[in-house]
Amino acid sequence: MKNQRKDQLQYLTIGSTDEDWEIVVTTIGYQFISPESKYPLSRHPEDYDFTPQTGRILNEYQLVYITKGSGYFSSQSCKKQKIGAGTMILLFPGEWHSYYPDKETGWDEYWVGFRGIHIDRRVEKKFFTREDPLHRIGISATLVGLYEDILRLATEEKSGYQQMISSIVLHILGSVYYKERNNSFTNTFVVDKINEARILMKERVEDPLSPEEIASQLGLGYSWFRRMFKEYTGVSPAQYQLQQKLLRAKELLIGSHLNISEIAYSLRFENAGQFFTFFKKKEGVTPSEFRERAH
């Protein structure tokens, strides 16, 4: 694809059914900027028109993926920074920004524009912030392939394509979050200890150690262990153990002939009533109702 064309962009039509999906794709494209070339290569519609000198403000989000070369980025909430290949830029609606390749290197850039409640909620919950729009996730052929999938589907315009390509955008967002989270844990000792703890918790669901006992068995201080475990997994050790207990309860309800009281006892609940309350709070149905539905 790269060898055939140097510049491709599309601006998409959006119907009411597409809007009901609560995330829509507005534009998709790529351009490969050679050293000493003008930037951008193409003239954009008025709402998207862009020059590095003046920057612009969009009415949507965009994910701009730099896969080769280097350049600069600045925005209303982020001071000017040098960026290189492997950087994913998240542009925010209503936020002034500017970016451009270095004249000496040029760059390759893919972008997709989108809007909707799904991304608004993720921003509201601080998964992505205007103050931190640069995500240095490295070069990924898989991510490039997702951009090219969006472009192909948008070109074909088959029925339901908007729902398909907007879901791919959510996949890209999830990949960015996942890669950045894991890139931040460069200390293999921490990751190894957390994985050891998770194995212990999974192996001993029916005979659990307390989080303090697990930390001691791994040769760790409890406060440090709890803090690092939550930072890595998003939940505390105790919450993780409850999640494993719930998963084991589901397995027993579906795959065993144990009655509810026997399952409650095997999972170290004080009584069937406590198990009943725990399960319904987590699943929204009683253990008996879950078993009936599964069968």
PDB file of C-alpha atoms in Angstrom:
ATOM      1  CA  MET A   1       0.000   0.000   0.000  1.00  0.00           C
ATOM      2  CA  LYS A   2       2.781   2.398   0.901  1.00  0.00           C
ATOM      3  CA  ASN A   3       4.639   1.767  -2.345  1.00  0.00           C
ATOM      4  CA  GLN A   4       1.555   2.473  -4.454  1.00  0.00           C
ATOM      5  CA  ARG A   5       0.318   5.766  -2.985  1.00  0.00           C
ATOM      6  CA  LYS A   6       1.876   8.588  -1.040  1.00  0.00           C
ATOM      7  CA  ASP A   7      -1.235  10.235   0.323  1.00  0.00           C
ATOM      8  CA  GLN A   8      -4.794   9.077   0.964  1.00  0.00           C
ATOM      9  CA  LEU A   9      -7.603  10.543   3.020  1.00  0.00           C
ATOM     10  CA  GLN A  10     -11.341  10.159   3.284  1.00  0.00           C
ATOM     11  CA  TYR A  11     -14.066  12.125   5.029  1.00  0.00           C
ATOM     12  CA  LEU A  12     -17.069   9.951   5.816  1.00  0.00           C
ATOM     13  CA  THR A  13     -20.819  10.433   5.728  1.00  0.00           C
ATOM     14  CA  ILE A  14     -22.665   9.579   8.924  1.00  0.00           C
ATOM     15  CA  GLY A  15     -26.334   8.576   9.246  1.00  0.00           C
ATOM     16  CA  SER A  16     -28.714   8.578  12.199  1.00  0.00           C
ATOM     17  CA  THR A  17     -28.281   4.815  12.705  1.00  0.00           C
ATOM     18  CA  ASP A  18     -24.534   5.364  12.884  1.00  0.00           C
ATOM     19  CA  GLU A  19     -25.018   8.030  15.548  1.00  0.00           C
ATOM     20  CA  ASP A  20     -27.099   5.566  17.600  1.00  0.00           C
ATOM     21  CA  TRP A  21     -23.970   3.370  17.862  1.00  0.00           C
ATOM     22  CA  GLU A  22     -22.571   6.197  20.037  1.00  0.00           C
ATOM     23  CA  ILE A  23     -19.187   6.315  18.337  1.00  0.00           C
ATOM     24  CA  VAL A  24     -18.622   7.258  14.687  1.00  0.00           C
ATOM     25  CA  VAL A  25     -15.595   7.660  12.445  1.00  0.00           C
ATOM     26  CA  THR A  26     -15.360  10.972  10.613  1.00  0.00           C
ATOM     27  CA  THR A  27     -12.081  10.706   8.695  1.00  0.00           C
ATOM     28  CA  ILE A  28      -9.322   8.209   7.947  1.00  0.00           C
ATOM     29  CA  GLY A  29      -6.085   8.541   6.029  1.00  0.00           C
ATOM     30  CA  TYR A  30      -2.351   8.471   5.851  1.00  0.00           C
ATOM     31  CA  GLN A  31       0.475  10.447   4.314  1.00  0.00           C
ATOM     32  CA  PHE A  32       4.183   9.794   3.925  1.00  0.00           C
ATOM     33  CA  ILE A  33       6.220  12.984   4.128  1.00  0.00           C
ATOM     34  CA  SER A  34       9.677  12.814   2.541  1.00  0.00           C
ATOM     35  CA  PRO A  35      12.542  14.936   3.919  1.00  0.00           C
ATOM     36  CA  GLU A  36      12.341  18.588   2.804  1.00  0.00           C
ATOM     37  CA  SER A  37       8.731  18.116   1.597  1.00  0.00           C
ATOM     38  CA  LYS A  38       5.880  20.505   2.326  1.00  0.00           C
ATOM     39  CA  TYR A  39       3.471  19.595   5.103  1.00  0.00           C
ATOM     40  CA  PRO A  40       0.678  18.675   4.969  1.00  0.00           C
ATOM     41  CA  LEU A  41       0.602  17.230   1.472  1.00  0.00           C
ATOM     42  CA  SER A  42      -3.152  17.575   0.948  1.00  0.00           C
ATOM     43  CA  ARG A  43      -5.624  20.409   1.259  1.00  0.00           C
ATOM     44  CA  HIS A  44      -8.225  19.565   3.886  1.00  0.00           C
ATOM     45  CA  PRO A  45     -11.835  20.761   4.114  1.00  0.00           C
ATOM     46  CA  GLU A  46     -12.381  23.969   6.060  1.00  0.00           C
ATOM     47  CA  ASP A  47     -13.176  22.224   9.365  1.00  0.00           C
ATOM     48  CA  TYR A  48      -9.923  20.244   9.114  1.00  0.00           C
ATOM     49  CA  ASP A  49      -7.636  22.732   7.360  1.00  0.00           C
ATOM     50  CA  PHE A  50      -4.259  22.835   8.979  1.00  0.00           C
ATOM     51  CA  THR A  51      -0.919  24.615   8.860  1.00  0.00           C
ATOM     52  CA  PRO A  52       1.856  23.974  11.382  1.00  0.00           C
ATOM     53  CA  GLN A  53       2.368  27.722  11.870  1.00  0.00           C
ATOM     54  CA  THR A  54      -1.170  28.470  13.070  1.00  0.00           C
ATOM     55  CA  GLY A  55      -2.305  25.035  14.282  1.00  0.00           C
ATOM     56  CA  ARG A  56      -5.999  24.270  14.483  1.00  0.00           C
ATOM     57  CA  ILE A  57      -8.928  23.287  16.707  1.00  0.00           C
ATOM     58  CA  LEU A  58     -11.032  20.246  15.801  1.00  0.00           C
ATOM     59  CA  ASN A  59     -14.571  19.328  16.795  1.00  0.00           C
ATOM     60  CA  GLU A  60     -13.626  15.668  17.236  1.00  0.00           C
ATOM     61  CA  TYR A  61     -10.939  13.340  18.525  1.00  0.00           C
ATOM     62  CA  GLN A  62      -8.152  12.063  16.303  1.00  0.00           C
ATOM     63  CA  LEU A  63      -5.542   9.356  16.775  1.00  0.00           C
ATOM     64  CA  VAL A  64      -2.424  10.248  14.791  1.00  0.00           C
ATOM     65  CA  TYR A  65       0.185   7.486  14.633  1.00  0.00           C
ATOM     66  CA  ILE A  66       3.748   8.415  13.629  1.00  0.00           C
ATOM     67  CA  THR A  67       5.450   5.293  12.271  1.00  0.00           C
ATOM     68  CA  LYS A  68       8.627   6.735  10.766  1.00  0.00           C
ATOM     69  CA  GLY A  69      10.762   9.877  11.165  1.00  0.00           C
ATOM     70  CA  SER A  70      10.431  12.564  13.815  1.00  0.00           C
ATOM     71  CA  GLY A  71       8.964  16.009  14.409  1.00  0.00           C
ATOM     72  CA  TYR A  72       7.273  18.243  16.953  1.00  0.00           C
ATOM     73  CA  PHE A  73       3.946  18.500  18.769  1.00  0.00           C
ATOM     74  CA  SER A  74       2.378  21.178  20.955  1.00  0.00           C
ATOM     75  CA  SER A  75      -1.120  21.861  22.237  1.00  0.00           C
ATOM     76  CA  GLN A  76      -3.068  24.127  24.549  1.00  0.00           C
ATOM     77  CA  SER A  77      -2.396  21.739  27.453  1.00  0.00           C
ATOM     78  CA  CYS A  78       0.978  20.305  26.407  1.00  0.00           C
ATOM     79  CA  LYS A  79       4.169  22.282  25.782  1.00  0.00           C
ATOM     80  CA  LYS A  80       6.137  21.768  22.571  1.00  0.00           C
ATOM     81  CA  GLN A  81       7.891  18.405  22.477  1.00  0.00           C
ATOM     82  CA  LYS A  82      10.021  16.415  20.069  1.00  0.00           C
ATOM     83  CA  ILE A  83       8.293  13.219  18.979  1.00  0.00           C
ATOM     84  CA  GLY A  84       9.533  10.225  17.047  1.00  0.00           C
ATOM     85  CA  ALA A  85       8.413   7.038  15.352  1.00  0.00           C
ATOM     86  CA  GLY A  86       6.170   4.945  17.579  1.00  0.00           C
ATOM     87  CA  THR A  87       4.308   7.927  19.037  1.00  0.00           C
ATOM     88  CA  MET A  88       0.504   7.930  19.074  1.00  0.00           C
ATOM     89  CA  ILE A  89      -0.968  11.430  19.373  1.00  0.00           C
ATOM     90  CA  LEU A  90      -4.491  11.792  20.744  1.00  0.00           C
ATOM     91  CA  LEU A  91      -6.067  15.074  19.664  1.00  0.00           C
ATOM     92  CA  PHE A  92      -9.009  16.395  21.681  1.00  0.00           C
ATOM     93  CA  PRO A  93     -12.053  18.373  20.495  1.00  0.00           C
ATOM     94  CA  GLY A  94     -11.903  22.073  21.310  1.00  0.00           C
ATOM     95  CA  GLU A  95      -8.159  21.876  22.033  1.00  0.00           C
ATOM     96  CA  TRP A  96      -5.701  23.927  19.986  1.00  0.00           C
ATOM     97  CA  HIS A  97      -2.800  21.846  18.675  1.00  0.00           C
ATOM     98  CA  SER A  98      -0.026  21.830  16.114  1.00  0.00           C
ATOM     99  CA  TYR A  99       2.348  19.139  14.883  1.00  0.00           C
ATOM    100  CA  TYR A 100       4.743  18.742  11.974  1.00  0.00           C
ATOM    101  CA  PRO A 101       7.650  16.583  10.813  1.00  0.00           C
ATOM    102  CA  ASP A 102      11.285  17.557  11.023  1.00  0.00           C
ATOM    103  CA  LYS A 103      12.484  18.789   7.618  1.00  0.00           C
ATOM    104  CA  GLU A 104      15.523  16.530   7.816  1.00  0.00           C
ATOM    105  CA  THR A 105      13.629  13.298   8.446  1.00  0.00           C
ATOM    106  CA  GLY A 106      10.043  13.776   7.267  1.00  0.00           C
ATOM    107  CA  TRP A 107       7.637  11.236   8.735  1.00  0.00           C
ATOM    108  CA  ASP A 108       4.938   8.661   8.027  1.00  0.00           C
ATOM    109  CA  GLU A 109       1.594   9.389   9.649  1.00  0.00           C
ATOM    110  CA  TYR A 110      -1.723   7.553   9.911  1.00  0.00           C
ATOM    111  CA  TRP A 111      -4.798   9.184  11.384  1.00  0.00           C
ATOM    112  CA  VAL A 112      -8.411   8.462  12.220  1.00  0.00           C
ATOM    113  CA  GLY A 113     -11.001  10.973  13.435  1.00  0.00           C
ATOM    114  CA  PHE A 114     -13.951  10.000  15.604  1.00  0.00           C
ATOM    115  CA  ARG A 115     -16.461  11.231  18.172  1.00  0.00           C
ATOM    116  CA  GLY A 116     -19.114   9.835  20.475  1.00  0.00           C
ATOM    117  CA  ILE A 117     -20.132   8.972  24.012  1.00  0.00           C
ATOM    118  CA  HIS A 118     -17.806   5.961  24.212  1.00  0.00           C
ATOM    119  CA  ILE A 119     -14.667   8.091  23.965  1.00  0.00           C
ATOM    120  CA  ASP A 120     -16.190  10.973  25.993  1.00  0.00           C
ATOM    121  CA  ARG A 121     -16.682   8.581  28.912  1.00  0.00           C
ATOM    122  CA  ARG A 122     -13.119   7.292  28.745  1.00  0.00           C
ATOM    123  CA  VAL A 123     -11.811  10.847  28.859  1.00  0.00           C
ATOM    124  CA  GLU A 124     -14.191  11.709  31.707  1.00  0.00           C
ATOM    125  CA  LYS A 125     -12.781   8.750  33.665  1.00  0.00           C
ATOM    126  CA  LYS A 126      -9.199   9.957  33.000  1.00  0.00           C
ATOM    127  CA  PHE A 127      -8.100   7.009  30.889  1.00  0.00           C
ATOM    128  CA  PHE A 128      -6.883   9.683  28.460  1.00  0.00           C
ATOM    129  CA  THR A 129      -6.144  13.327  29.315  1.00  0.00           C
ATOM    130  CA  ARG A 130      -5.436  16.541  27.422  1.00  0.00           C
ATOM    131  CA  GLU A 131      -2.338  17.086  29.552  1.00  0.00           C
ATOM    132  CA  ASP A 132      -0.843  13.794  28.365  1.00  0.00           C
ATOM    133  CA  PRO A 133      -1.742  13.454  24.658  1.00  0.00           C
ATOM    134  CA  LEU A 134       1.478  11.698  23.572  1.00  0.00           C
ATOM    135  CA  HIS A 135       1.627   7.925  23.923  1.00  0.00           C
ATOM    136  CA  ARG A 136       5.023   6.437  23.103  1.00  0.00           C
ATOM    137  CA  ILE A 137       3.955   2.875  22.380  1.00  0.00           C
ATOM    138  CA  GLY A 138       6.513   1.853  19.743  1.00  0.00           C
ATOM    139  CA  ILE A 139       6.063   0.617  16.199  1.00  0.00           C
ATOM    140  CA  SER A 140       3.289  -1.937  15.762  1.00  0.00           C
ATOM    141  CA  ALA A 141       2.474  -3.576  12.443  1.00  0.00           C
ATOM    142  CA  THR A 142      -0.804  -4.700  14.012  1.00  0.00           C
ATOM    143  CA  LEU A 143      -1.883  -1.102  14.693  1.00  0.00           C
ATOM    144  CA  VAL A 144      -0.897  -0.027  11.177  1.00  0.00           C
ATOM    145  CA  GLY A 145      -2.997  -2.918   9.883  1.00  0.00           C
ATOM    146  CA  LEU A 146      -5.990  -1.671  11.875  1.00  0.00           C
ATOM    147  CA  TYR A 147      -5.714   1.776  10.267  1.00  0.00           C
ATOM    148  CA  GLU A 148      -5.536   0.134   6.845  1.00  0.00           C
ATOM    149  CA  ASP A 149      -8.572  -2.040   7.706  1.00  0.00           C
ATOM    150  CA  ILE A 150     -10.556   1.111   8.545  1.00  0.00           C
ATOM    151  CA  LEU A 151      -9.525   2.721   5.273  1.00  0.00           C
ATOM    152  CA  ARG A 152     -10.439  -0.364   3.231  1.00  0.00           C
ATOM    153  CA  LEU A 153     -13.849  -0.750   4.887  1.00  0.00           C
ATOM    154  CA  ALA A 154     -14.575   2.965   4.532  1.00  0.00           C
ATOM    155  CA  THR A 155     -13.695   2.791   0.821  1.00  0.00           C
ATOM    156  CA  GLU A 156     -16.008  -0.177   0.251  1.00  0.00           C
ATOM    157  CA  GLU A 157     -18.895   1.507   2.177  1.00  0.00           C
ATOM    158  CA  LYS A 158     -20.768  -1.725   2.750  1.00  0.00           C
ATOM    159  CA  SER A 159     -23.847  -1.722   4.954  1.00  0.00           C
ATOM    160  CA  GLY A 160     -22.875  -1.439   8.629  1.00  0.00           C
ATOM    161  CA  TYR A 161     -19.317  -0.344   7.885  1.00  0.00           C
ATOM    162  CA  GLN A 162     -19.497   2.569  10.343  1.00  0.00           C
ATOM    163  CA  GLN A 163     -20.279   0.211  13.207  1.00  0.00           C
ATOM    164  CA  MET A 164     -17.350  -1.972  12.174  1.00  0.00           C
ATOM    165  CA  ILE A 165     -14.742   0.769  11.777  1.00  0.00           C
ATOM    166  CA  SER A 166     -15.768   2.642  14.927  1.00  0.00           C
ATOM    167  CA  SER A 167     -15.325  -0.586  16.878  1.00  0.00           C
ATOM    168  CA  ILE A 168     -11.824  -0.894  15.388  1.00  0.00           C
ATOM    169  CA  VAL A 169     -11.105   2.592  16.770  1.00  0.00           C
ATOM    170  CA  LEU A 170     -12.030   1.335  20.249  1.00  0.00           C
ATOM    171  CA  HIS A 171      -9.650  -1.582  19.654  1.00  0.00           C
ATOM    172  CA  ILE A 172      -6.872   0.892  18.817  1.00  0.00           C
ATOM    173  CA  LEU A 173      -7.626   2.921  21.958  1.00  0.00           C
ATOM    174  CA  GLY A 174      -7.519  -0.225  24.066  1.00  0.00           C
ATOM    175  CA  SER A 175      -4.214  -1.232  22.491  1.00  0.00           C
ATOM    176  CA  VAL A 176      -2.704   2.185  23.221  1.00  0.00           C
ATOM    177  CA  TYR A 177      -3.795   2.013  26.863  1.00  0.00           C
ATOM    178  CA  TYR A 178      -2.562  -1.575  27.233  1.00  0.00           C
ATOM    179  CA  LYS A 179       0.827  -0.943  25.628  1.00  0.00           C
ATOM    180  CA  GLU A 180       1.502   2.200  27.614  1.00  0.00           C
ATOM    181  CA  ARG A 181       0.465   0.611  30.903  1.00  0.00           C
ATOM    182  CA  ASN A 182       2.790  -2.333  30.358  1.00  0.00           C
ATOM    183  CA  ASN A 183       5.649  -0.203  29.029  1.00  0.00           C
ATOM    184  CA  SER A 184       5.569   1.729  32.317  1.00  0.00           C
ATOM    185  CA  PHE A 185       6.442  -1.448  34.253  1.00  0.00           C
ATOM    186  CA  THR A 186      10.039  -1.906  33.164  1.00  0.00           C
ATOM    187  CA  ASN A 187      11.057  -3.437  36.491  1.00  0.00           C
ATOM    188  CA  THR A 188      10.765  -7.172  35.825  1.00  0.00           C
ATOM    189  CA  PHE A 189      11.185  -7.936  39.546  1.00  0.00           C
ATOM    190  CA  VAL A 190       7.892  -6.144  40.299  1.00  0.00           C
ATOM    191  CA  VAL A 191       6.005  -7.866  37.474  1.00  0.00           C
ATOM    192  CA  ASP A 192       7.419 -11.286  38.395  1.00  0.00           C
ATOM    193  CA  LYS A 193       6.373 -10.892  42.038  1.00  0.00           C
ATOM    194  CA  ILE A 194       2.856  -9.769  41.089  1.00  0.00           C
ATOM    195  CA  ASN A 195       2.508 -12.742  38.739  1.00  0.00           C
ATOM    196  CA  GLU A 196       3.722 -15.097  41.491  1.00  0.00           C
ATOM    197  CA  ALA A 197       1.097 -13.613  43.801  1.00  0.00           C
ATOM    198  CA  ARG A 198      -1.654 -14.064  41.221  1.00  0.00           C
ATOM    199  CA  ILE A 199      -0.681 -17.694  40.695  1.00  0.00           C
ATOM    200  CA  LEU A 200      -0.859 -18.291  44.455  1.00  0.00           C
ATOM    201  CA  MET A 201      -4.294 -16.674  44.616  1.00  0.00           C
ATOM    202  CA  LYS A 202      -5.622 -18.763  41.716  1.00  0.00           C
ATOM    203  CA  GLU A 203      -4.189 -22.015  43.039  1.00  0.00           C
ATOM    204  CA  ARG A 204      -5.535 -21.462  46.547  1.00  0.00           C
ATOM    205  CA  VAL A 205      -9.022 -20.073  45.939  1.00  0.00           C
ATOM    206  CA  GLU A 206     -10.530 -22.726  48.215  1.00  0.00           C
ATOM    207  CA  ASP A 207      -7.760 -22.460  50.806  1.00  0.00           C
ATOM    208  CA  PRO A 208      -6.720 -18.822  50.538  1.00  0.00           C
ATOM    209  CA  LEU A 209      -3.775 -17.098  52.126  1.00  0.00           C
ATOM    210  CA  SER A 210      -4.344 -13.563  53.362  1.00  0.00           C
ATOM    211  CA  PRO A 211      -2.691 -10.784  51.313  1.00  0.00           C
ATOM    212  CA  GLU A 212      -0.306 -10.255  54.242  1.00  0.00           C
ATOM    213  CA  GLU A 213       0.662 -13.944  54.197  1.00  0.00           C
ATOM    214  CA  ILE A 214       1.219 -13.835  50.436  1.00  0.00           C
ATOM    215  CA  ALA A 215       3.484 -10.804  50.758  1.00  0.00           C
ATOM    216  CA  SER A 216       5.458 -12.545  53.504  1.00  0.00           C
ATOM    217  CA  GLN A 217       5.767 -15.757  51.475  1.00  0.00           C
ATOM    218  CA  LEU A 218       7.164 -13.739  48.553  1.00  0.00           C
ATOM    219  CA  GLY A 219       9.608 -11.928  50.827  1.00  0.00           C
ATOM    220  CA  LEU A 220       7.909  -8.551  50.397  1.00  0.00           C
ATOM    221  CA  GLY A 221       6.669  -5.844  52.736  1.00  0.00           C
ATOM    222  CA  TYR A 222       2.857  -5.793  52.731  1.00  0.00           C
ATOM    223  CA  SER A 223       2.417  -2.040  52.131  1.00  0.00           C
ATOM    224  CA  TRP A 224       4.783  -2.099  49.141  1.00  0.00           C
ATOM    225  CA  PHE A 225       3.195  -5.288  47.788  1.00  0.00           C
ATOM    226  CA  ARG A 226      -0.353  -3.923  48.070  1.00  0.00           C
ATOM    227  CA  ARG A 227       0.562  -0.617  46.411  1.00  0.00           C
ATOM    228  CA  MET A 228       2.430  -2.202  43.482  1.00  0.00           C
ATOM    229  CA  PHE A 229      -0.217  -4.900  43.005  1.00  0.00           C
ATOM    230  CA  LYS A 230      -2.996  -2.315  42.718  1.00  0.00           C
ATOM    231  CA  GLU A 231      -0.920  -0.073  40.455  1.00  0.00           C
ATOM    232  CA  TYR A 232      -0.286  -2.970  38.068  1.00  0.00           C
ATOM    233  CA  THR A 233      -3.661  -4.765  38.108  1.00  0.00           C
ATOM    234  CA  GLY A 234      -6.028  -1.908  38.983  1.00  0.00           C
ATOM    235  CA  VAL A 235      -7.419  -3.726  42.033  1.00  0.00           C
ATOM    236  CA  SER A 236      -6.120  -4.490  45.519  1.00  0.00           C
ATOM    237  CA  PRO A 237      -4.906  -8.025  46.390  1.00  0.00           C
ATOM    238  CA  ALA A 238      -8.060  -8.603  48.458  1.00  0.00           C
ATOM    239  CA  GLN A 239     -10.305  -7.520  45.569  1.00  0.00           C
ATOM    240  CA  TYR A 240      -8.393  -9.775  43.193  1.00  0.00           C
ATOM    241  CA  GLN A 241      -8.956 -12.711  45.531  1.00  0.00           C
ATOM    242  CA  LEU A 242     -12.691 -11.952  45.597  1.00  0.00           C
ATOM    243  CA  GLN A 243     -12.712 -11.937  41.788  1.00  0.00           C
ATOM    244  CA  GLN A 244     -11.068 -15.363  41.754  1.00  0.00           C
ATOM    245  CA  LYS A 245     -13.576 -16.609  44.318  1.00  0.00           C
ATOM    246  CA  LEU A 246     -16.425 -15.430  42.082  1.00  0.00           C
ATOM    247  CA  LEU A 247     -14.930 -17.170  39.031  1.00  0.00           C
ATOM    248  CA  ARG A 248     -14.544 -20.408  41.006  1.00  0.00           C
ATOM    249  CA  ALA A 249     -18.117 -20.131  42.248  1.00  0.00           C
ATOM    250  CA  LYS A 250     -19.354 -19.899  38.650  1.00  0.00           C
ATOM    251  CA  GLU A 251     -17.294 -22.944  37.695  1.00  0.00           C
ATOM    252  CA  LEU A 252     -18.792 -24.968  40.541  1.00  0.00           C
ATOM    253  CA  LEU A 253     -22.340 -23.807  39.821  1.00  0.00           C
ATOM    254  CA  ILE A 254     -22.044 -24.832  36.174  1.00  0.00           C
ATOM    255  CA  GLY A 255     -19.748 -27.846  36.313  1.00  0.00           C
ATOM    256  CA  SER A 256     -20.484 -29.591  39.608  1.00  0.00           C
ATOM    257  CA  HIS A 257     -23.407 -31.180  41.413  1.00  0.00           C
ATOM    258  CA  LEU A 258     -22.596 -29.481  44.718  1.00  0.00           C
ATOM    259  CA  ASN A 259     -25.528 -27.683  46.293  1.00  0.00           C
ATOM    260  CA  ILE A 260     -25.368 -23.981  47.178  1.00  0.00           C
ATOM    261  CA  SER A 261     -24.428 -24.608  50.802  1.00  0.00           C
ATOM    262  CA  GLU A 262     -21.624 -26.979  49.797  1.00  0.00           C
ATOM    263  CA  ILE A 263     -20.212 -24.431  47.349  1.00  0.00           C
ATOM    264  CA  ALA A 264     -20.404 -21.723  50.008  1.00  0.00           C
ATOM    265  CA  TYR A 265     -18.524 -23.965  52.440  1.00  0.00           C
ATOM    266  CA  SER A 266     -15.843 -24.946  49.892  1.00  0.00           C
ATOM    267  CA  LEU A 267     -15.146 -21.265  49.183  1.00  0.00           C
ATOM    268  CA  ARG A 268     -14.835 -20.426  52.894  1.00  0.00           C
ATOM    269  CA  PHE A 269     -17.993 -18.361  53.241  1.00  0.00           C
ATOM    270  CA  GLU A 270     -19.391 -18.354  56.767  1.00  0.00           C
ATOM    271  CA  ASN A 271     -22.755 -19.607  55.534  1.00  0.00           C
ATOM    272  CA  ALA A 272     -24.927 -19.926  52.442  1.00  0.00           C
ATOM    273  CA  GLY A 273     -26.549 -16.559  53.127  1.00  0.00           C
ATOM    274  CA  GLN A 274     -23.236 -14.735  52.982  1.00  0.00           C
ATOM    275  CA  PHE A 275     -22.429 -16.491  49.686  1.00  0.00           C
ATOM    276  CA  PHE A 276     -25.894 -15.624  48.348  1.00  0.00           C
ATOM    277  CA  THR A 277     -25.406 -11.914  49.164  1.00  0.00           C
ATOM    278  CA  PHE A 278     -21.864 -11.841  47.710  1.00  0.00           C
ATOM    279  CA  PHE A 279     -22.878 -13.554  44.474  1.00  0.00           C
ATOM    280  CA  LYS A 280     -26.004 -11.499  43.841  1.00  0.00           C
ATOM    281  CA  LYS A 281     -24.155  -8.233  44.487  1.00  0.00           C
ATOM    282  CA  LYS A 282     -21.493  -9.176  41.921  1.00  0.00           C
ATOM    283  CA  GLU A 283     -23.676 -10.844  39.279  1.00  0.00           C
ATOM    284  CA  GLY A 284     -27.134  -9.341  39.757  1.00  0.00           C
ATOM    285  CA  VAL A 285     -28.705 -12.809  40.111  1.00  0.00           C
ATOM    286  CA  THR A 286     -28.720 -15.429  42.866  1.00  0.00           C
ATOM    287  CA  PRO A 287     -26.474 -18.528  42.649  1.00  0.00           C
ATOM    288  CA  SER A 288     -29.529 -20.676  41.919  1.00  0.00           C
ATOM    289  CA  GLU A 289     -30.731 -18.387  39.137  1.00  0.00           C
ATOM    290  CA  PHE A 290     -27.226 -18.366  37.614  1.00  0.00           C
ATOM    291  CA  ARG A 291     -27.151 -22.189  37.643  1.00  0.00           C
ATOM    292  CA  GLU A 292     -30.611 -22.474  36.080  1.00  0.00           C
ATOM    293  CA  ARG A 293     -29.725 -20.049  33.269  1.00  0.00           C
ATOM    294  CA  ALA A 294     -26.456 -21.833  32.567  1.00  0.00           C
ATOM    295  CA  HIS A 295     -28.214 -25.159  32.251  1.00  0.00           C
TER     296      HIS A 295
END
